[in-house]
PDB file of C-alpha atoms in Angstrom:
ATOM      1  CA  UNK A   1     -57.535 129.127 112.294  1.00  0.00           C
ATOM      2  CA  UNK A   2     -60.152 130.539 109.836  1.00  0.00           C
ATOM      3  CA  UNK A   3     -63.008 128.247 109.321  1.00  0.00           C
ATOM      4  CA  UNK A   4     -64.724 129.573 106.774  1.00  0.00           C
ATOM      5  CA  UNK A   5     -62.678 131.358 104.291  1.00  0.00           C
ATOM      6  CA  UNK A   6     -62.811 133.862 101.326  1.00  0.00           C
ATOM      7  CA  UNK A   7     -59.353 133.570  99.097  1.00  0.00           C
ATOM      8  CA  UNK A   8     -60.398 136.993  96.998  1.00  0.00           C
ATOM      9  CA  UNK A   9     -60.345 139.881  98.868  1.00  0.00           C
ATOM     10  CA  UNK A  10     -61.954 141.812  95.938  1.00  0.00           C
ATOM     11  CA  UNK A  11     -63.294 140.785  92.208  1.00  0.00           C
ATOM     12  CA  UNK A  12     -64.002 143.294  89.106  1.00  0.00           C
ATOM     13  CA  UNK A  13     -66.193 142.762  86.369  1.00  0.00           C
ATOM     14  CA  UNK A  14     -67.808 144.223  83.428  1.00  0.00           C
ATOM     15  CA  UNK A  15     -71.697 144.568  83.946  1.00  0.00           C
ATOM     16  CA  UNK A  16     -73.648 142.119  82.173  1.00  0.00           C
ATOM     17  CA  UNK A  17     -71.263 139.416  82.895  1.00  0.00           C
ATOM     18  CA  UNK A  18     -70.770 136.724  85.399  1.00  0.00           C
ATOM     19  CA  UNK A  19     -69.665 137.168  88.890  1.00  0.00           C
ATOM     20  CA  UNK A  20     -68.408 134.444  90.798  1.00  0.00           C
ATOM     21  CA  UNK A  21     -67.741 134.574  94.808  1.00  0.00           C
ATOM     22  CA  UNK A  22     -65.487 131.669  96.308  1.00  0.00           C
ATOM     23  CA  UNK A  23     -65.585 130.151 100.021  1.00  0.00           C
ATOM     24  CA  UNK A  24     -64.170 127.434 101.687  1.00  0.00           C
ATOM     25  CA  UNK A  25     -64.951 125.773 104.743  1.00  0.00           C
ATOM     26  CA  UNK A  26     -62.930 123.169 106.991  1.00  0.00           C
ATOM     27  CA  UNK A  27     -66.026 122.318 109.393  1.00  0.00           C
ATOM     28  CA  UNK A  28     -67.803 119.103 108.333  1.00  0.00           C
ATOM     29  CA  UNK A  29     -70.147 120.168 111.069  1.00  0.00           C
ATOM     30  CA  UNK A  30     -71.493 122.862 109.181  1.00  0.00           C
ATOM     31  CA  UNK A  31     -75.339 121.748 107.442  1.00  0.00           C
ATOM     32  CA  UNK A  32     -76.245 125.406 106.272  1.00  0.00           C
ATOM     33  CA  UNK A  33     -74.641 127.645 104.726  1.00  0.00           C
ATOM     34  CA  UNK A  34     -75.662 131.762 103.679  1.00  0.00           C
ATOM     35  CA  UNK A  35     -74.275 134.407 101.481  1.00  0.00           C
ATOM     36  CA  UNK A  36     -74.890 138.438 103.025  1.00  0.00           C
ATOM     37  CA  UNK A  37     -74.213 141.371 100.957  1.00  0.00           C
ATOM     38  CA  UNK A  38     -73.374 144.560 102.870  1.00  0.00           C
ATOM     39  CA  UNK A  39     -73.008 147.954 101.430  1.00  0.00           C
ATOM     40  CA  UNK A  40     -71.155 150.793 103.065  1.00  0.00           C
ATOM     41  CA  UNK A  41     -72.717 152.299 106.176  1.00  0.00           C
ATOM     42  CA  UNK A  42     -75.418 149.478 106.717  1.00  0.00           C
ATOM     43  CA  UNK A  43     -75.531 146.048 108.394  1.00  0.00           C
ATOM     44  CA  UNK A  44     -74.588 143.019 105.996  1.00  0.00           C
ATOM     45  CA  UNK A  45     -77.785 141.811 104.395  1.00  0.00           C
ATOM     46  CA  UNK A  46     -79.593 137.931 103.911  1.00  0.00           C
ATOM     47  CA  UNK A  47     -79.191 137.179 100.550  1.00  0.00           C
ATOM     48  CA  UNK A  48     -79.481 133.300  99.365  1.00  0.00           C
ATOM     49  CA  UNK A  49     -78.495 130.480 101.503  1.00  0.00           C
ATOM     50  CA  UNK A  50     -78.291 126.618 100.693  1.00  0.00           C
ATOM     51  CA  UNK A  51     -79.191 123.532 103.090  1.00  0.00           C
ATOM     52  CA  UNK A  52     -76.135 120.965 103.231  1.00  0.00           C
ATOM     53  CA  UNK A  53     -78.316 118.484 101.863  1.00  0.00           C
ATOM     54  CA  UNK A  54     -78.324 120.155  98.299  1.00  0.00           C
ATOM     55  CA  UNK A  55     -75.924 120.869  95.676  1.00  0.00           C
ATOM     56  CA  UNK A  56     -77.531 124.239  94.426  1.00  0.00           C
ATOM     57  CA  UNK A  57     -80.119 127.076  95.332  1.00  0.00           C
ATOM     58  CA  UNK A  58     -81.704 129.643  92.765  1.00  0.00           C
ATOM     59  CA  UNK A  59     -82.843 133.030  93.515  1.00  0.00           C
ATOM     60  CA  UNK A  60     -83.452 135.384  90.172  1.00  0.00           C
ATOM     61  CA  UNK A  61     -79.825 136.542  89.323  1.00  0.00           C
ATOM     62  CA  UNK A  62     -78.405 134.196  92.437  1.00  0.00           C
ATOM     63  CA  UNK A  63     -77.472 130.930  92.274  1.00  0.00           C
ATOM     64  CA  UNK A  64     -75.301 129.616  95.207  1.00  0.00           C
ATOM     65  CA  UNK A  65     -73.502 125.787  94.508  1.00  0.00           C
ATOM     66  CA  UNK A  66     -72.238 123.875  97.326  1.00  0.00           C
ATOM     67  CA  UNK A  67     -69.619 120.906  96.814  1.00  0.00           C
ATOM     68  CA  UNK A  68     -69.347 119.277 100.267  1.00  0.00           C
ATOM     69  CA  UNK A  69     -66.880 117.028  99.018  1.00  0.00           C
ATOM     70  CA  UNK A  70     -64.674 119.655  98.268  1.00  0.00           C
ATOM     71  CA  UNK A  71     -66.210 121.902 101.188  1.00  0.00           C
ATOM     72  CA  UNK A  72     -66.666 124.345  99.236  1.00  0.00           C
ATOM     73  CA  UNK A  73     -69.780 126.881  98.099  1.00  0.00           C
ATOM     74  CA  UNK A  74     -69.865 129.431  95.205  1.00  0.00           C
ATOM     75  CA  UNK A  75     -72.120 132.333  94.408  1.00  0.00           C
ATOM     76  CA  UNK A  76     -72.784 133.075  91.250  1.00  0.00           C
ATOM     77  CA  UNK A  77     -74.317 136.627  89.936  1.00  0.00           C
ATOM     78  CA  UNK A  78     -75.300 137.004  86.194  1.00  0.00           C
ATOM     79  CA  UNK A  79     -76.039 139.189  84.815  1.00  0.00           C
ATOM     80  CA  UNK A  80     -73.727 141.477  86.902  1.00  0.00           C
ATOM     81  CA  UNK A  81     -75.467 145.120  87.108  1.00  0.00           C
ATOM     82  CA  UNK A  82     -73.548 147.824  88.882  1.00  0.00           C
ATOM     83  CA  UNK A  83     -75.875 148.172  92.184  1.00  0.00           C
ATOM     84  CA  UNK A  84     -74.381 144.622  93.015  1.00  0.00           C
ATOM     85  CA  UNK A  85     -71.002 146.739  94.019  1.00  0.00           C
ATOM     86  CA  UNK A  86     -70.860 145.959  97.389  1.00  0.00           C
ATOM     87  CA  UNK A  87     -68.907 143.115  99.795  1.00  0.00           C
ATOM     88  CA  UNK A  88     -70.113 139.516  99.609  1.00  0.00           C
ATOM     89  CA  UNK A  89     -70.033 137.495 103.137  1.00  0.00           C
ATOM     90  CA  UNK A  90     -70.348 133.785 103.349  1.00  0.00           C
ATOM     91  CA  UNK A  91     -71.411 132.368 106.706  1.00  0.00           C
ATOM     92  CA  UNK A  92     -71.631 129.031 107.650  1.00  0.00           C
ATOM     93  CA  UNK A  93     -73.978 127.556 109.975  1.00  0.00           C
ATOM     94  CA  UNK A  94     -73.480 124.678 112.785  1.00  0.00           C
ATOM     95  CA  UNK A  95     -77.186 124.591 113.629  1.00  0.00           C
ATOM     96  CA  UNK A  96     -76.987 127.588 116.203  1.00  0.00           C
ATOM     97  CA  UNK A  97     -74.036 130.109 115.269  1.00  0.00           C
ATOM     98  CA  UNK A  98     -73.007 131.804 112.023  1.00  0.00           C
ATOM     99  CA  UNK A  99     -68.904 131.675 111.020  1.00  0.00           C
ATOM    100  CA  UNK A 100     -68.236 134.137 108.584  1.00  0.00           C
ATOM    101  CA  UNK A 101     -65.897 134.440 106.141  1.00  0.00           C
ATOM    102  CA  UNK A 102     -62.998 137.636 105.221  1.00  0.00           C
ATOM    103  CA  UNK A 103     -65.699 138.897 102.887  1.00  0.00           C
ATOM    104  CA  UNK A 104     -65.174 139.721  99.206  1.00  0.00           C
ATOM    105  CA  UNK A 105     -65.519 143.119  97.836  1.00  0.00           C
ATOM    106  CA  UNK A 106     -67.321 142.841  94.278  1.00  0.00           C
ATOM    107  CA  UNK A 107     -67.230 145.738  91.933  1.00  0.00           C
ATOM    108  CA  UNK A 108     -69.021 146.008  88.563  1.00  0.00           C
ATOM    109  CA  UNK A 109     -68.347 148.159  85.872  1.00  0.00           C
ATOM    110  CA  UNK A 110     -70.887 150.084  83.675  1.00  0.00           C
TER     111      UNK A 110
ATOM    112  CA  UNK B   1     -88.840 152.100 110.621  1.00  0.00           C
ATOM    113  CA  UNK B   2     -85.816 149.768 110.816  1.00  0.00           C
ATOM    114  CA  UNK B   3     -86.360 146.254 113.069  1.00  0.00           C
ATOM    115  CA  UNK B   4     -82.658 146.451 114.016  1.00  0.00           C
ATOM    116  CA  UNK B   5     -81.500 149.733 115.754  1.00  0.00           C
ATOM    117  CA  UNK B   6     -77.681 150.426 116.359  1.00  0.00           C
ATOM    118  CA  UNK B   7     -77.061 153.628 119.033  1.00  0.00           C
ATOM    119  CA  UNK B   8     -74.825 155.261 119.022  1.00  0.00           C
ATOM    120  CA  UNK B   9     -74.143 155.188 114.846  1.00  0.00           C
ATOM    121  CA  UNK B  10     -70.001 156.178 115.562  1.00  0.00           C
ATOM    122  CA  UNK B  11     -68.424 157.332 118.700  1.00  0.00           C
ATOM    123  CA  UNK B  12     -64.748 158.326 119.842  1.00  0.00           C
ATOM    124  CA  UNK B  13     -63.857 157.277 122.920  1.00  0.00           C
ATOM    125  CA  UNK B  14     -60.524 157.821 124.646  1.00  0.00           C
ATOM    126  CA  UNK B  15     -58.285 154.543 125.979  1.00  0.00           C
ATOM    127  CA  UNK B  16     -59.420 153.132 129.271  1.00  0.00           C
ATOM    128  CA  UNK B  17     -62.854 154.667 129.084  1.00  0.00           C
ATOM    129  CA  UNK B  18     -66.038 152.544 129.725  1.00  0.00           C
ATOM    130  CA  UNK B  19     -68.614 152.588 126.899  1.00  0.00           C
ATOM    131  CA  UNK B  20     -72.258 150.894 126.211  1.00  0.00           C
ATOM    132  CA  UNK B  21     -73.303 149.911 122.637  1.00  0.00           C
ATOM    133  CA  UNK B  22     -77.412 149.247 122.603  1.00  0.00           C
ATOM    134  CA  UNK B  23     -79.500 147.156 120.433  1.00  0.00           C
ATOM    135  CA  UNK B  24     -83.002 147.208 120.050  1.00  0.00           C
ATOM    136  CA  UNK B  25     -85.220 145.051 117.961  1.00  0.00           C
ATOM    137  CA  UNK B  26     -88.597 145.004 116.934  1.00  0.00           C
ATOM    138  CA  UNK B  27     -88.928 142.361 115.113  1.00  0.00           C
ATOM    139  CA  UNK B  28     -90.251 139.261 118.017  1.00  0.00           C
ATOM    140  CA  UNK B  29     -86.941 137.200 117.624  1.00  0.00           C
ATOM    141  CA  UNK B  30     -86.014 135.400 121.030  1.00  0.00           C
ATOM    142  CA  UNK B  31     -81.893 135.240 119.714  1.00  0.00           C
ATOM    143  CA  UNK B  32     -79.677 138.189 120.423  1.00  0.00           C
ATOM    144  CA  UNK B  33     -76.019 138.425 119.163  1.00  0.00           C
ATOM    145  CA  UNK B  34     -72.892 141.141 118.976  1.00  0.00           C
ATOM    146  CA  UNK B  35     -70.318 141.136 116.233  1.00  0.00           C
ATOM    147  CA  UNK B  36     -67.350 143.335 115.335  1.00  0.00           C
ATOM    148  CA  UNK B  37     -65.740 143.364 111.881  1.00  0.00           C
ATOM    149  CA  UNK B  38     -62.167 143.958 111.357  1.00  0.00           C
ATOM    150  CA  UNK B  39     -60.770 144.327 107.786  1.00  0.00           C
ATOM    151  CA  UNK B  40     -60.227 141.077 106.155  1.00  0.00           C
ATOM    152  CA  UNK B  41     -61.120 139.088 109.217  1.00  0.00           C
ATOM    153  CA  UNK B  42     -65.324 139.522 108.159  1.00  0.00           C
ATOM    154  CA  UNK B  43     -67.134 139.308 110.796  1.00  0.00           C
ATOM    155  CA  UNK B  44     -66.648 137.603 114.898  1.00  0.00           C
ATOM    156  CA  UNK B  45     -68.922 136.765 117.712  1.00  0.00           C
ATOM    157  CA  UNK B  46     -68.257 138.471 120.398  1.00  0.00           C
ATOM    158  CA  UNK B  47     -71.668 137.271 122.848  1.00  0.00           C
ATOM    159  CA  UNK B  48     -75.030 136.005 122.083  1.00  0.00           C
ATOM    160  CA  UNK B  49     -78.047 134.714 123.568  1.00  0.00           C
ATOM    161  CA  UNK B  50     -80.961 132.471 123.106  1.00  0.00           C
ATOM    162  CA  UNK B  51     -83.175 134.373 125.393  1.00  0.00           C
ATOM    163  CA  UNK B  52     -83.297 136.733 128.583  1.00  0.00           C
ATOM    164  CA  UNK B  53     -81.795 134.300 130.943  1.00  0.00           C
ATOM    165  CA  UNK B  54     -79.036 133.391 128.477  1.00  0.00           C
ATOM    166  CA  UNK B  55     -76.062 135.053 127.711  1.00  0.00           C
ATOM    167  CA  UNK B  56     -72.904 132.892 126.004  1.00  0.00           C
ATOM    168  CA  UNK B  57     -69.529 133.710 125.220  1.00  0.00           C
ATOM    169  CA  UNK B  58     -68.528 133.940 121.745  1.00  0.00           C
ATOM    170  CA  UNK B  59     -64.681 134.042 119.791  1.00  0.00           C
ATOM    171  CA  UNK B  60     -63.515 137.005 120.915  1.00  0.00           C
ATOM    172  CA  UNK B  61     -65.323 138.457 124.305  1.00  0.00           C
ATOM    173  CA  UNK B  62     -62.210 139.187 126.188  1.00  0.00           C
ATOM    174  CA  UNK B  63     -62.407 143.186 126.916  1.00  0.00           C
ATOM    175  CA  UNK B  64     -66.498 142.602 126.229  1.00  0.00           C
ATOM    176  CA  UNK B  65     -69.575 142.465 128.627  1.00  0.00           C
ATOM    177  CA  UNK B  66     -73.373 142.185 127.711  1.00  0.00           C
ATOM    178  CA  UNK B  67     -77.052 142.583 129.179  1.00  0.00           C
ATOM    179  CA  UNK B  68     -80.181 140.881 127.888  1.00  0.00           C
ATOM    180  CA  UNK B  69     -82.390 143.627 129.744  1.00  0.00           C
ATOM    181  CA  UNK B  70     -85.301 142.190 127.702  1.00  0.00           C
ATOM    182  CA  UNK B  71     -86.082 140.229 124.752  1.00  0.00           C
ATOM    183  CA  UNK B  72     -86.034 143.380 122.308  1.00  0.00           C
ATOM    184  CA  UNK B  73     -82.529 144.881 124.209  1.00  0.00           C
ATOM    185  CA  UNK B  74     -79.401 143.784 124.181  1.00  0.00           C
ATOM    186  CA  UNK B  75     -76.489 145.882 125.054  1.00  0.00           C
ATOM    187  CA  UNK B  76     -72.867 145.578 124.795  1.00  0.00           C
ATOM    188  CA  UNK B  77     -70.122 147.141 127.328  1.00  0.00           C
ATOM    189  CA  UNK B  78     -66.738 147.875 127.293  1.00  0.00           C
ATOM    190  CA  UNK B  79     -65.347 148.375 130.280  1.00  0.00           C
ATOM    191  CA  UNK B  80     -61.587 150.084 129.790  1.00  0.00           C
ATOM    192  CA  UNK B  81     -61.521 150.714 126.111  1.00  0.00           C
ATOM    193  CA  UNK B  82     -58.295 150.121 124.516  1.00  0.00           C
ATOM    194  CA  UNK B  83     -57.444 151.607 120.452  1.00  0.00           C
ATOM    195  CA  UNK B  84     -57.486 147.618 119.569  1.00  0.00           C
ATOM    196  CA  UNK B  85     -61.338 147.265 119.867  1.00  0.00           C
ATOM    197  CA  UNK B  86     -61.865 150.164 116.946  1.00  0.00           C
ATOM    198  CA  UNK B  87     -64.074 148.686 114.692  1.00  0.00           C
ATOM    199  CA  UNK B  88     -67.617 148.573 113.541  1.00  0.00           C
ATOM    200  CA  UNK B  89     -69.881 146.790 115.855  1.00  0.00           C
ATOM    201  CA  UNK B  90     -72.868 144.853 114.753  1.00  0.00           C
ATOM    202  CA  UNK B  91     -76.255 143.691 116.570  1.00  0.00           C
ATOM    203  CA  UNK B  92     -77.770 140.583 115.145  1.00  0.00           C
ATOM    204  CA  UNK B  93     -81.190 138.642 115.552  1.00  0.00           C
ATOM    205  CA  UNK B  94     -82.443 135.406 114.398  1.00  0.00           C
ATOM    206  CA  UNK B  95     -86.238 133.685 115.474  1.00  0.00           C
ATOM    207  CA  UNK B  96     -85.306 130.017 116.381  1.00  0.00           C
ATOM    208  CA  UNK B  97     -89.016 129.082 115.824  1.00  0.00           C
ATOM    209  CA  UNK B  98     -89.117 129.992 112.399  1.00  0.00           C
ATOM    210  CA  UNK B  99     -88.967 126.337 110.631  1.00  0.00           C
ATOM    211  CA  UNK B 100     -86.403 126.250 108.227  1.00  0.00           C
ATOM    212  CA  UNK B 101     -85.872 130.121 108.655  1.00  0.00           C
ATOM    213  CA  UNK B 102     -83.578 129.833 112.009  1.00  0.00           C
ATOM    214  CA  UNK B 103     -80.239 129.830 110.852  1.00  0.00           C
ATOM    215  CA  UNK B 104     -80.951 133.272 109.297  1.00  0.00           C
ATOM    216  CA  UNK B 105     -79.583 136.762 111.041  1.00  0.00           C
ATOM    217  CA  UNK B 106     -80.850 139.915 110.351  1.00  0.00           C
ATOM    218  CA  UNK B 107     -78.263 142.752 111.321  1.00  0.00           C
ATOM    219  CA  UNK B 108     -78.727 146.200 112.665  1.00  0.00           C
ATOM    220  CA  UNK B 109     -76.848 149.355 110.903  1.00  0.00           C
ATOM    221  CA  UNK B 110     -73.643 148.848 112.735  1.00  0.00           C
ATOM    222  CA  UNK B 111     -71.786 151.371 115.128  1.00  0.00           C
ATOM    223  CA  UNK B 112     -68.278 152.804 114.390  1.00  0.00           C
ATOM    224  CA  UNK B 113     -66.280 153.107 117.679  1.00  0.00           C
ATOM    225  CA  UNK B 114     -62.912 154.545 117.276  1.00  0.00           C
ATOM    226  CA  UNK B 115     -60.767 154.268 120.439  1.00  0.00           C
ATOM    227  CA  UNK B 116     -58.255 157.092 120.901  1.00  0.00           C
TER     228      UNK B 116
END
């Protein structure tokens, strides 16, 4: 069984607007948690992460919300720009290994 | 010059053949780690290690073998190939003495291995 999972296997949107990037998690274990971006034809890339003990990180167009209640973390992109095409990992950390997630493919429209 | 190298970058192999995936690194991290992503199924662990003398099994290392041969080498082996273990390989590292910075894996360019 999946522990870390992404329910979209792909999002659209128009650039200049909002992306958002779902994952859930059933490991109450986990106490860090990272979002990779990976283009085609290269390894999957750091990209923003968030410590359990927060409720949101902010990096420039990144912000990444986790709701440990609901075990759940978001990624949100805005504004959207077409170079952010690419697929979206979340990973989930138990302190020594990384779970990842399906992945999401993200495309944005000119 | 990348920090992560892949070799080979794609390789056809036929069914039942043994083949070596290497990973070199450059970058001073003591952990080591092989993936393989699948579509849909993002990405698994096949082995990993925390440094030369340890090697661990991950999900899925049925079919899978590794060597630490030194702290910037870690290879992966397959020794009778079979068309289920196409997929795009990845090397990982992470640096377990970076405060705060641990939990964070820096990949290699993948290799492509298509089994025939």
């Amino acid at each position: 069984d999946q522990q870390v999972k992404q329910n979209s296997p792909s999002l659209s949107v128009q650039e200049g607007r909002i992306s958002i990037l779902n994952c859930d998690y059933t490991n109450s274990m986990f106490d860090y948690f990272l979002w990779y971006k990976k283009y085609p034809a290269e390894g999957p890339t750091f990209l923003i992460s968030i410590s359990s003990i927060k409720d949101k990180n902010e990096d420039g167009r990144f912000t990444v919300f986790l709701n440990k209640s609901a075990k759940h973390l978001s990624l949100h992109i805005v504004p959207s720009q077409p170079g952010d095409s690419a697929v979206y990992f979340c990973a989930a950390s138990d302190g020594n290994m990384l779970t990842f997630g399906g992945g999401t493919r993200l495309m944005v429209k000119p | 010059d990348a920090d992560v190298t892949q070799t080979p970058r794609n390789r056809i192999t036929k069914t039942g053949k043994r083949i070596m995936l290497e990973c070199s690194q450059t970058k001073g991290h003591d952990r080591m780690y092989w993936y393989r992503q699948d579509p849909g199924l993002g990405l698994r662990l096949i082995y990993y290690s925390f440094d030369v003398k340890d090697i661990n099994k991950g999900e899925i290392s049925d079919g899978y073998s590794v060597s630490r041969q030194a702290q910037a080498k870690f290879s992966l082996s397959l020794e009778s190939a079979i068309p289920n273990q196409t997929a795009l390989y990845f090397c990982a590292t992470s640096d377990s003495g970076q405060p705060g910075k641990g939990y964070e894996q820096y990949f290699g360019p993948g290799t492509r291995l298509t089994v025939t």
